[in-house]
Short mmCIF file of C-alpha atoms and ligand atoms in Angstrom, two decimals:
data_model
loop_
_atom_site.label_atom_id
_atom_site.label_comp_id
_atom_site.label_asym_id
_atom_site.label_seq_id
_atom_site.Cartn_x
_atom_site.Cartn_y
_atom_site.Cartn_z
CA MET L 1 0.00 0.00 0.00
CA SER L 2 1.37 3.45 -0.88
CA ARG L 3 2.61 5.75 1.85
CA ILE L 4 3.31 9.48 2.00
CA HIS L 5 5.95 10.97 4.31
CA VAL L 6 5.51 14.63 5.27
CA TYR L 7 8.14 16.62 7.20
CA GLY L 8 6.65 19.62 8.94
CA PRO L 9 6.08 22.32 9.79
CA ALA L 10 6.62 23.77 6.33
CA ARG L 11 6.09 27.21 4.80
CA LEU L 12 4.85 26.96 1.20
CA SER L 13 5.97 29.11 -1.72
CA GLY L 14 6.03 28.93 -5.50
CA GLU L 15 3.68 28.59 -8.46
CA LEU L 16 1.67 25.55 -9.54
CA SER L 17 -0.53 24.78 -12.52
CA ILE L 18 -3.69 22.89 -11.48
CA GLN L 19 -4.58 19.57 -13.15
CA GLY L 20 -7.81 19.09 -15.10
CA SER L 21 -10.96 18.38 -13.13
CA LYS L 22 -11.72 14.74 -12.22
CA ASN L 23 -15.41 15.44 -11.62
CA ALA L 24 -15.74 17.30 -14.92
CA VAL L 25 -13.86 14.86 -17.17
CA LEU L 26 -15.59 11.66 -16.01
CA PRO L 27 -19.07 12.66 -17.27
CA MET L 28 -17.51 14.05 -20.46
CA MET L 29 -15.95 10.64 -21.11
CA ALA L 30 -19.39 9.09 -20.62
CA ALA L 31 -20.81 11.69 -23.03
CA ALA L 32 -18.42 10.48 -25.75
CA LEU L 33 -20.50 7.28 -25.90
CA LEU L 34 -23.39 9.30 -27.35
CA HIS L 35 -21.52 10.02 -30.58
CA LYS L 36 -20.70 7.41 -33.25
CA GLY L 37 -17.39 9.09 -33.94
CA ILE L 38 -14.51 10.89 -32.27
CA THR L 39 -14.49 13.08 -29.16
CA VAL L 40 -11.17 14.65 -28.11
CA LEU L 41 -10.71 15.89 -24.52
CA THR L 42 -7.66 17.96 -23.55
CA ASN L 43 -6.15 18.76 -20.11
CA VAL L 44 -7.33 15.33 -18.91
CA PRO L 45 -5.76 14.51 -15.51
CA THR L 46 -3.60 11.39 -15.14
CA ILE L 47 -5.54 9.80 -12.26
CA GLN L 48 -6.86 6.33 -11.45
CA ASP L 49 -10.51 7.24 -11.92
CA VAL L 50 -9.79 8.32 -15.51
CA ASP L 51 -7.89 5.05 -16.09
CA CYS L 52 -10.92 3.16 -14.76
CA MET L 53 -13.31 5.02 -17.06
CA VAL L 54 -11.00 4.35 -20.05
CA SER L 55 -11.07 0.63 -19.18
CA ILE L 56 -14.87 0.66 -19.12
CA LEU L 57 -15.12 2.51 -22.44
CA ARG L 58 -12.70 0.05 -24.04
CA TYR L 59 -14.69 -2.89 -22.62
CA ILE L 60 -17.84 -1.40 -24.17
CA GLY L 61 -16.07 -1.17 -27.56
CA CYS L 62 -14.60 2.33 -27.75
CA ARG L 63 -11.07 2.99 -28.98
CA CYS L 64 -9.29 5.27 -26.49
CA ASN L 65 -5.92 6.85 -27.28
CA ARG L 66 -4.04 8.88 -24.71
CA ARG L 67 -1.22 11.28 -25.67
CA GLY L 68 -0.07 13.22 -22.61
CA SER L 69 -3.12 15.03 -21.28
CA THR L 70 -5.06 14.59 -24.54
CA LEU L 71 -7.60 11.74 -24.70
CA GLU L 72 -9.20 10.72 -27.99
CA ILE L 73 -12.30 8.51 -27.72
CA ASP L 74 -13.68 6.81 -30.85
CA ALA L 75 -17.15 5.46 -29.98
CA THR L 76 -18.12 4.50 -33.54
CA PHE L 77 -18.67 0.85 -32.69
CA LEU L 78 -20.03 -0.57 -29.43
CA ARG L 79 -19.91 -4.25 -28.55
CA SER L 80 -21.53 -4.25 -25.13
CA VAL L 81 -24.05 -2.30 -23.07
CA LYS L 82 -22.97 -3.95 -19.83
CA ILE L 83 -20.68 -2.29 -17.28
CA PRO L 84 -18.66 -4.98 -15.46
CA ASP L 85 -19.07 -5.21 -11.68
CA CYS L 86 -15.34 -4.80 -11.02
CA TYR L 87 -15.37 -1.30 -12.48
CA VAL L 88 -18.56 -0.20 -10.75
CA SER L 89 -17.20 -1.27 -7.36
CA GLN L 90 -13.95 0.59 -8.14
CA MET L 91 -15.70 3.79 -9.21
CA ARG L 92 -19.32 4.31 -8.20
CA SER L 93 -19.73 7.29 -10.52
CA SER L 94 -19.65 4.84 -13.46
CA VAL L 95 -23.41 4.49 -12.87
CA ILE L 96 -23.90 7.60 -15.05
CA LEU L 97 -22.91 5.41 -18.01
CA LEU L 98 -26.42 3.92 -17.80
CA GLY L 99 -27.86 7.17 -19.10
CA ALA L 100 -25.29 7.38 -21.88
CA LEU L 101 -25.88 3.76 -22.94
CA LEU L 102 -29.66 4.26 -22.91
CA GLY L 103 -29.22 7.38 -25.01
CA ARG L 104 -26.90 5.67 -27.47
CA ALA L 105 -28.19 2.10 -27.65
CA GLY L 106 -31.58 2.16 -25.92
CA GLU L 107 -30.36 -0.15 -23.15
CA GLY L 108 -27.78 -0.43 -20.40
CA ASP L 109 -26.79 -2.84 -17.65
CA SER L 110 -24.81 -2.12 -14.49
CA SER L 111 -24.35 -3.42 -10.99
CA TYR L 112 -25.58 -1.34 -8.08
CA PRO L 113 -22.78 1.00 -6.94
CA GLY L 114 -22.27 0.39 -3.24
CA GLY L 115 -22.03 3.08 -0.64
CA CYS L 116 -18.68 4.17 0.61
CA LEU L 117 -17.12 5.59 3.72
CA ILE L 118 -18.76 9.01 3.22
CA GLY L 119 -22.31 7.70 3.10
CA ALA L 120 -24.89 5.27 1.74
CA ARG L 121 -25.00 7.15 -1.57
CA PRO L 122 -28.21 5.64 -2.96
CA ILE L 123 -29.09 6.10 -6.66
CA ASP L 124 -32.88 6.40 -6.34
CA ILE L 125 -32.89 9.84 -7.98
CA HIS L 126 -30.83 8.47 -10.89
CA LEU L 127 -33.36 5.68 -11.47
CA GLU L 128 -36.30 8.08 -11.12
CA VAL L 129 -34.75 10.28 -13.81
CA LEU L 130 -34.39 7.36 -16.21
CA ARG L 131 -37.96 6.17 -15.55
CA ASN L 132 -39.22 9.71 -16.20
CA LEU L 133 -37.50 9.53 -19.58
CA GLY L 134 -39.26 6.29 -20.46
CA ALA L 135 -36.75 3.67 -19.39
CA GLU L 136 -37.93 0.37 -17.95
CA ILE L 137 -35.67 -0.41 -15.00
CA LEU L 138 -35.31 -4.00 -13.78
CA GLU L 139 -33.54 -4.36 -10.43
CA ASP L 140 -32.45 -7.93 -9.85
CA GLY L 141 -30.29 -8.32 -6.74
CA ASP L 142 -27.39 -5.97 -7.26
CA ARG L 143 -27.89 -5.75 -11.04
CA ILE L 144 -29.76 -2.97 -12.81
CA SER L 145 -31.02 -3.47 -16.37
CA ALA L 146 -32.50 -0.50 -18.17
CA LYS L 147 -34.27 -0.48 -21.52
CA ALA L 148 -35.94 2.33 -23.46
CA ALA L 149 -39.62 1.41 -23.53
CA CYS L 150 -40.73 3.14 -26.73
CA GLY L 151 -38.87 1.47 -29.57
CA GLY L 152 -35.32 1.89 -28.43
CA LYS L 153 -35.42 5.62 -27.83
CA LEU L 154 -36.07 7.57 -24.65
CA CYS L 155 -38.81 10.20 -24.63
CA GLY L 156 -38.29 13.77 -23.42
CA ALA L 157 -40.13 14.69 -20.20
CA GLN L 158 -40.41 17.45 -17.60
CA PHE L 159 -39.53 16.55 -14.00
CA GLN L 160 -38.20 17.92 -10.75
CA LEU L 161 -35.25 16.40 -8.84
CA ARG L 162 -36.07 16.00 -5.17
CA TYR L 163 -32.45 16.98 -4.42
CA PRO L 164 -29.92 18.73 -6.71
CA SER L 165 -27.86 15.56 -7.10
CA VAL L 166 -24.76 16.07 -9.26
CA GLY L 167 -24.77 12.50 -10.56
CA ALA L 168 -28.51 12.39 -11.19
CA THR L 169 -28.27 15.68 -13.13
CA GLU L 170 -25.50 14.17 -15.24
CA GLN L 171 -27.66 11.07 -15.73
CA ALA L 172 -30.52 13.26 -17.00
CA LEU L 173 -28.28 15.18 -19.40
CA LEU L 174 -26.66 12.05 -20.85
CA ALA L 175 -30.00 10.25 -21.27
CA SER L 176 -31.94 13.17 -22.80
CA VAL L 177 -29.54 14.59 -25.41
CA LEU L 178 -30.61 11.99 -28.07
CA ALA L 179 -34.14 11.42 -26.69
CA ASP L 180 -37.30 12.22 -28.69
CA GLY L 181 -38.63 15.68 -27.86
CA ILE L 182 -37.82 18.17 -25.13
CA THR L 183 -36.68 17.44 -21.58
CA VAL L 184 -36.91 19.97 -18.73
CA VAL L 185 -34.96 19.15 -15.55
CA GLN L 186 -36.03 21.32 -12.60
CA GLY L 187 -34.03 21.46 -9.38
CA ALA L 188 -30.86 20.48 -11.28
CA ALA L 189 -27.38 20.67 -9.76
CA ARG L 190 -25.44 23.82 -10.74
CA GLU L 191 -21.87 22.73 -9.97
CA PRO L 192 -19.16 24.01 -12.37
CA GLU L 193 -18.68 20.40 -13.48
CA ILE L 194 -22.32 20.30 -14.63
CA CYS L 195 -21.83 23.53 -16.60
CA GLN L 196 -18.74 22.07 -18.26
CA LEU L 197 -20.62 18.88 -19.17
CA CYS L 198 -23.38 20.99 -20.77
CA GLN L 199 -20.78 23.04 -22.69
CA CYS L 200 -19.05 19.86 -23.84
CA LEU L 201 -22.36 18.29 -24.98
CA ASN L 202 -23.36 21.50 -26.80
CA ARG L 203 -19.94 21.48 -28.48
CA MET L 204 -20.78 17.93 -29.66
CA GLY L 205 -24.04 19.21 -31.19
CA ALA L 206 -26.51 18.87 -28.32
CA ILE L 207 -29.07 21.62 -27.63
CA ILE L 208 -29.01 22.44 -23.91
CA ARG L 209 -30.29 25.73 -22.48
CA GLY L 210 -30.28 27.13 -18.94
CA VAL L 211 -26.63 26.18 -18.32
CA GLY L 212 -25.63 27.33 -14.84
CA THR L 213 -29.21 27.54 -13.60
CA ASP L 214 -31.32 24.97 -11.74
CA THR L 215 -33.57 24.45 -14.78
CA LEU L 216 -32.00 22.69 -17.75
CA THR L 217 -33.89 22.38 -21.05
CA ILE L 218 -32.61 19.77 -23.50
CA LYS L 219 -33.97 19.52 -27.04
CA GLY L 220 -33.31 15.99 -28.30
CA VAL L 221 -31.25 15.75 -31.51
CA GLU L 222 -30.81 12.88 -33.99
CA LYS L 223 -27.05 12.67 -33.72
CA LEU L 224 -23.90 14.43 -32.55
CA HIS L 225 -20.61 15.20 -34.36
CA ASP L 226 -16.85 15.05 -33.81
CA SER L 227 -15.62 17.64 -31.31
CA ARG L 228 -12.76 18.73 -29.09
CA PHE L 229 -13.13 20.12 -25.54
CA ASP L 230 -10.65 21.47 -22.97
CA VAL L 231 -11.23 20.40 -19.36
CA ARG L 232 -11.01 23.24 -16.83
CA GLY L 233 -8.84 23.11 -13.70
CA ASP L 234 -9.93 20.97 -10.77
CA ARG L 235 -11.42 23.30 -8.14
CA ILE L 236 -11.14 20.70 -5.38
CA VAL L 237 -7.47 20.02 -6.06
CA ALA L 238 -6.88 23.81 -6.06
CA GLY L 239 -8.88 24.17 -2.85
CA THR L 240 -6.78 21.43 -1.25
CA TYR L 241 -3.52 23.29 -1.99
CA LEU L 242 -5.01 26.58 -0.78
CA ALA L 243 -5.91 24.75 2.46
CA ALA L 244 -2.29 23.60 2.65
CA VAL L 245 -1.12 27.24 2.70
CA MET L 246 -3.73 28.02 5.38
CA ALA L 247 -2.24 25.22 7.51
CA ALA L 248 1.46 25.75 6.82
CA SER L 249 1.48 29.50 6.00
CA GLY L 250 3.42 30.99 3.09
CA SER L 251 2.55 32.47 -0.28
CA ILE L 252 1.69 30.63 -3.53
CA LEU L 253 0.22 31.26 -6.98
CA LEU L 254 -2.16 28.68 -8.51
CA LYS L 255 -2.59 28.77 -12.31
CA ASP L 256 -5.21 27.32 -14.68
CA ILE L 257 -7.98 27.61 -12.12
CA THR L 258 -11.19 29.70 -12.32
CA PRO L 259 -11.53 31.70 -9.07
CA SER L 260 -15.34 31.96 -9.39
CA ASP L 261 -15.51 28.15 -9.10
CA LEU L 262 -14.33 28.61 -5.48
CA THR L 263 -16.07 31.79 -4.34
CA VAL L 264 -17.34 30.55 -0.97
CA PRO L 265 -14.15 28.70 0.07
CA LEU L 266 -12.04 31.74 -0.91
CA ASP L 267 -14.33 34.08 1.06
CA LEU L 268 -13.99 31.82 4.12
CA MET L 269 -10.18 31.66 3.80
CA GLU L 270 -10.08 35.48 3.71
CA GLN L 271 -12.30 35.51 6.80
CA ALA L 272 -9.75 33.19 8.45
CA GLY L 273 -6.96 35.66 7.76
CA ALA L 274 -5.62 34.94 4.27
CA CYS L 275 -4.82 37.59 1.68
CA ILE L 276 -6.19 36.37 -1.68
CA ILE L 277 -6.05 37.84 -5.19
CA ARG L 278 -8.51 36.36 -7.68
CA ASP L 279 -7.76 36.86 -11.40
CA GLU L 280 -10.70 35.55 -13.45
CA VAL L 281 -9.11 36.60 -16.75
CA LYS L 282 -5.73 35.01 -16.19
CA GLU L 283 -7.41 32.08 -14.36
CA GLN L 284 -5.13 32.42 -11.35
CA ILE L 285 -5.47 32.56 -7.55
CA ALA L 286 -2.73 34.06 -5.38
CA ILE L 287 -2.86 33.44 -1.64
CA SER L 288 -0.63 34.44 1.24
CA MET L 289 -1.07 33.51 4.90
CA GLU L 290 1.28 34.81 7.56
CA SER L 291 -0.72 33.98 10.69
CA HIS L 292 -2.58 30.95 12.03
CA PRO L 293 -6.18 30.77 10.72
CA VAL L 294 -8.86 32.03 13.08
CA GLY L 295 -11.95 29.84 13.70
CA LEU L 296 -14.77 29.62 11.14
CA GLN L 297 -18.38 28.49 11.07
CA PHE L 298 -19.77 27.02 7.84
CA GLU L 299 -21.91 24.26 6.38
CA THR L 300 -21.55 22.20 3.24
CA GLU L 301 -24.23 22.67 0.57
CA PRO L 302 -24.86 22.06 -3.13
CA TYR L 303 -23.22 24.67 -5.39
CA PRO L 304 -22.95 27.64 -5.08
CA GLY L 305 -22.63 26.79 -1.35
CA PHE L 306 -19.50 25.45 0.31
CA PRO L 307 -18.41 22.21 -1.48
CA THR L 308 -18.50 19.07 0.65
CA ASP L 309 -15.28 17.87 -1.03
CA LEU L 310 -13.34 20.64 0.74
CA GLN L 311 -14.84 19.98 4.17
CA SER L 312 -12.02 17.67 5.32
CA PRO L 313 -9.16 19.90 4.03
CA PHE L 314 -10.77 22.86 5.81
CA MET L 315 -11.15 20.84 9.02
CA ALA L 316 -7.44 20.00 8.75
CA PHE L 317 -6.21 23.60 8.62
CA LEU L 318 -8.71 24.75 11.25
CA ALA L 319 -7.42 22.02 13.59
CA ALA L 320 -3.97 23.64 13.24
CA GLY L 321 -5.32 27.17 13.61
CA GLU L 322 -6.47 29.31 16.52
CA GLY L 323 -9.98 29.60 17.93
CA GLU L 324 -13.16 27.59 17.78
CA SER L 325 -14.79 26.36 14.55
CA LEU L 326 -18.12 24.72 13.78
CA ILE L 327 -18.54 22.67 10.61
CA ARG L 328 -21.90 21.25 9.52
CA GLU L 329 -21.73 18.46 6.89
CA GLN L 330 -25.15 18.58 5.21
CA VAL L 331 -24.44 16.71 1.97
CA PHE L 332 -23.04 13.31 3.02
CA GLU L 333 -24.04 11.71 6.31
CA GLY L 334 -20.69 10.02 6.94
CA ARG L 335 -18.03 12.51 5.93
CA PHE L 336 -16.34 13.09 9.31
CA ALA L 337 -14.27 9.86 9.33
CA THR L 338 -11.04 11.83 8.90
CA ALA L 339 -11.60 13.58 12.24
CA GLU L 340 -10.46 10.40 14.04
CA GLU L 341 -7.13 10.49 12.17
CA LEU L 342 -6.72 14.24 12.79
CA LYS L 343 -7.24 13.57 16.51
CA ARG L 344 -4.29 11.16 16.40
CA MET L 345 -2.28 14.19 15.23
CA GLY L 346 -3.41 16.18 18.24
CA GLY L 347 -6.48 17.74 16.64
CA VAL L 348 -9.14 18.72 19.19
CA ILE L 349 -12.37 17.78 17.41
CA ARG L 350 -15.76 16.80 18.82
CA ILE L 351 -18.35 15.24 16.50
CA ASN L 352 -22.05 15.51 17.26
CA GLY L 353 -24.08 14.03 14.40
CA ARG L 354 -23.60 16.26 11.40
CA GLU L 355 -21.69 18.87 13.39
CA ALA L 356 -17.95 18.99 14.10
CA TYR L 357 -16.57 21.35 16.76
CA VAL L 358 -12.87 22.10 16.21
CA THR L 359 -10.56 23.83 18.69
CA GLY L 360 -7.47 24.85 16.80
CA HIS L 361 -3.93 24.79 18.13
CA TYR L 362 -0.56 24.93 16.42
CA PRO L 363 1.51 22.91 15.77
CA LEU L 364 -0.12 19.50 15.44
CA LYS L 365 1.79 16.33 16.34
CA ASN L 366 3.39 14.00 13.85
CA ALA L 367 1.84 10.53 13.79
CA LYS L 368 1.23 7.47 11.65
CA VAL L 369 -2.26 7.88 10.16
CA LYS L 370 -4.36 6.20 7.49
CA ALA L 371 -6.04 7.74 4.45
CA ARG L 372 -9.45 6.10 4.32
CA VAL L 373 -11.07 8.17 1.55
CA LEU L 374 -9.93 10.44 -1.27
CA ARG L 375 -10.49 13.92 0.18
CA GLY L 376 -9.94 12.82 3.77
CA GLY L 377 -6.57 11.42 2.76
CA ALA L 378 -5.59 14.71 1.12
CA ALA L 379 -6.70 16.49 4.30
CA LEU L 380 -4.20 14.44 6.32
CA VAL L 381 -1.42 15.69 4.04
CA VAL L 382 -2.63 19.26 4.68
CA ALA L 383 -2.59 18.68 8.44
CA ALA L 384 0.86 17.06 8.34
CA LEU L 385 2.30 20.28 6.88
CA ALA L 386 1.38 21.92 10.22
CA ALA L 387 2.76 19.09 12.39
CA GLU L 388 6.25 18.94 13.85
CA GLY L 389 8.45 16.13 12.55
CA GLU L 390 7.65 13.28 10.20
CA THR L 391 4.05 12.23 9.63
CA VAL L 392 3.45 8.98 7.75
CA ILE L 393 0.15 8.61 5.90
CA GLU L 394 -0.70 5.04 4.88
CA ASP L 395 -3.07 3.60 2.30
CA CYS L 396 -2.70 6.58 -0.02
CA ARG L 397 -4.08 4.71 -3.02
CA HIS L 398 -7.32 6.58 -2.26
CA ILE L 399 -5.57 9.89 -2.86
CA GLU L 400 -4.26 8.69 -6.23
CA ARG L 401 -7.85 8.33 -7.46
CA GLY L 402 -8.20 12.13 -7.70
CA TYR L 403 -4.77 13.79 -7.41
CA GLU L 404 -2.21 13.27 -10.23
CA ASP L 405 0.68 13.45 -7.75
CA ILE L 406 0.06 15.31 -4.50
CA CYS L 407 3.72 14.88 -3.46
CA ARG L 408 5.00 16.27 -6.78
CA ASP L 409 2.65 19.26 -6.52
CA LEU L 410 3.50 20.07 -2.91
CA ARG L 411 7.23 19.74 -3.60
CA VAL L 412 6.78 22.34 -6.35
CA LEU L 413 5.41 24.49 -3.53
CA ASN L 414 8.55 23.77 -1.48
CA ALA L 415 7.04 21.30 0.97
CA ASP L 416 9.16 18.36 2.15
CA VAL L 417 6.84 15.55 1.04
CA ARG L 418 7.60 12.22 -0.62
CA TRP L 419 6.11 8.84 -1.48
CA GLY L 420 7.58 6.06 0.62
C1 EPZ R 501 -20.51 14.04 -6.94
O1 EPZ R 501 -20.92 12.85 -6.30
C2 EPZ R 501 -18.99 14.06 -6.84
N1 EPZ R 501 -18.42 12.90 -7.53
C3 EPZ R 501 -18.58 14.02 -5.37
O2 EPZ R 501 -17.15 14.10 -5.31
C4 EPZ R 501 -19.18 15.23 -4.67
O3 EPZ R 501 -18.86 15.16 -3.29
C5 EPZ R 501 -20.70 15.23 -4.84
O4 EPZ R 501 -21.02 15.19 -6.25
C6 EPZ R 501 -21.35 16.47 -4.25
O5 EPZ R 501 -20.83 17.62 -4.85
C7 EPZ R 501 -18.23 12.94 -8.86
O6 EPZ R 501 -18.57 13.92 -9.51
C8 EPZ R 501 -17.58 11.75 -9.50
P1 EPZ R 501 -24.69 13.74 -5.29
P2 EPZ R 501 -22.46 12.37 -6.42
O7 EPZ R 501 -25.50 12.82 -6.14
O8 EPZ R 501 -22.97 12.68 -7.78
C9 EPZ R 501 -27.74 11.92 -2.15
C10 EPZ R 501 -14.98 13.39 -4.80
O9 EPZ R 501 -14.35 13.34 -3.74
N2 EPZ R 501 -28.31 11.17 -3.28
O10 EPZ R 501 -24.79 15.21 -5.52
O11 EPZ R 501 -22.54 10.98 -5.94
C11 EPZ R 501 -26.37 11.41 -1.78
O12 EPZ R 501 -26.47 10.28 -0.94
C12 EPZ R 501 -16.43 12.97 -4.84
O13 EPZ R 501 -14.50 13.81 -5.89
C13 EPZ R 501 -29.46 10.41 -3.09
O14 EPZ R 501 -30.01 10.36 -1.98
O15 EPZ R 501 -23.15 13.34 -5.38
C14 EPZ R 501 -25.76 12.58 -1.08
O16 EPZ R 501 -26.20 12.61 0.27
C15 EPZ R 501 -16.92 12.47 -3.48
N3 EPZ R 501 -29.97 9.71 -4.14
C16 EPZ R 501 -26.35 13.78 -1.83
O17 EPZ R 501 -27.49 13.28 -2.53
C17 EPZ R 501 -29.38 9.75 -5.38
O18 EPZ R 501 -29.91 9.11 -6.31
C18 EPZ R 501 -25.38 14.39 -2.85
O19 EPZ R 501 -25.02 13.39 -3.76
C19 EPZ R 501 -28.21 10.53 -5.56
C20 EPZ R 501 -27.70 11.23 -4.50
#
């Protein structure tokens, strides 16, 4: 199992270009299935979840060629509509391929994605979306088979999501682009990754209106065409490295990142004492932090609220700060698991249901800790930068699912961090 060694405390400095967004590129790769031709994606991150999605697309019959950060997907011929269990268990977000397969071939088959350490993560809203669009869903044990009822094509419909689920919104977009008629999705998610998926689909020839709002209108088209799309910087990876500066202090410049994708986290970091310059035109964020962060109170929400994926990295720097903080996790019911590991590093954290009370103090203690989930693992690296001595983080394979190379990136920012 992969380990990371962090030697703290460390002041960060330097400039770093941010990798392409994991949560934007995965649905775009699924979208490529909708076109019997070539879709080229650029600025694709080199991460395990992308490798997993490439394996699934190849299993289904696509030809995928990777040259550096450019990924060419040729989905002219498909040979299967079934997503193998091994891939679904490895990456639960592969369930959005059901919508793409229904849109392309009128049928799709997948196993039920399990929950994970951050919550049960049911897919009831996904299945409701597909039924609304005229799919017959057969649930047999942990298998899901979906078939377009009316002659192999889905039918446009108007419906409201009971919750602005990111995945269910992606499911609706992928299933409705080639459906007959018009689809109106009310209560849709508005995350930047959803906007990018809509822009990518429109670039492919789809007709989607209301991008960036909670009401998406999709006019079904007969077919799509070859296209090329550039993936924007990963706001959660950028937010993780900004949290690292909050914990360790210093001054860095992040490039290839859209500041308005991180408005609420940036506002909170300023409230905690950081000096931040946001350049929307140059797509850069400069941050400097010369004191320990003061306590904050915030809750996680769907976009444009505070993103749940940055909850653990924020908890990490607040644990190494000064003052009292209150964090409410309102998106996933089980996303405080990392608190136990932070407590092993001397973090003073009390969990009460969906609320975490953090009493900051600096520095934290070095320890041997375990990364149990993707963002929680990255949060331990953030905390270790504010701990004295060597911290060893085990089981870092989780981190590799979403970060190209967190050690490489932090070394560019002058941290003493290495794989071990
Ligand atoms: C996406 O997950 C992201 N994953 C998550 O990032 C992110 O935390 C989440 O959106 C919220 O922003 C990808 O994009 C690959 P949801 P998703 O559907 O789509 C409940 C990371 O670290 N729900 O918006 O699964 C669900 O249980 C990952 O990169 C239902 O009840 O998130 C949760 O409580 C972690 N029924 C809430 O909605 C459903 O059918 C939000 O889930 C679907 C969701």
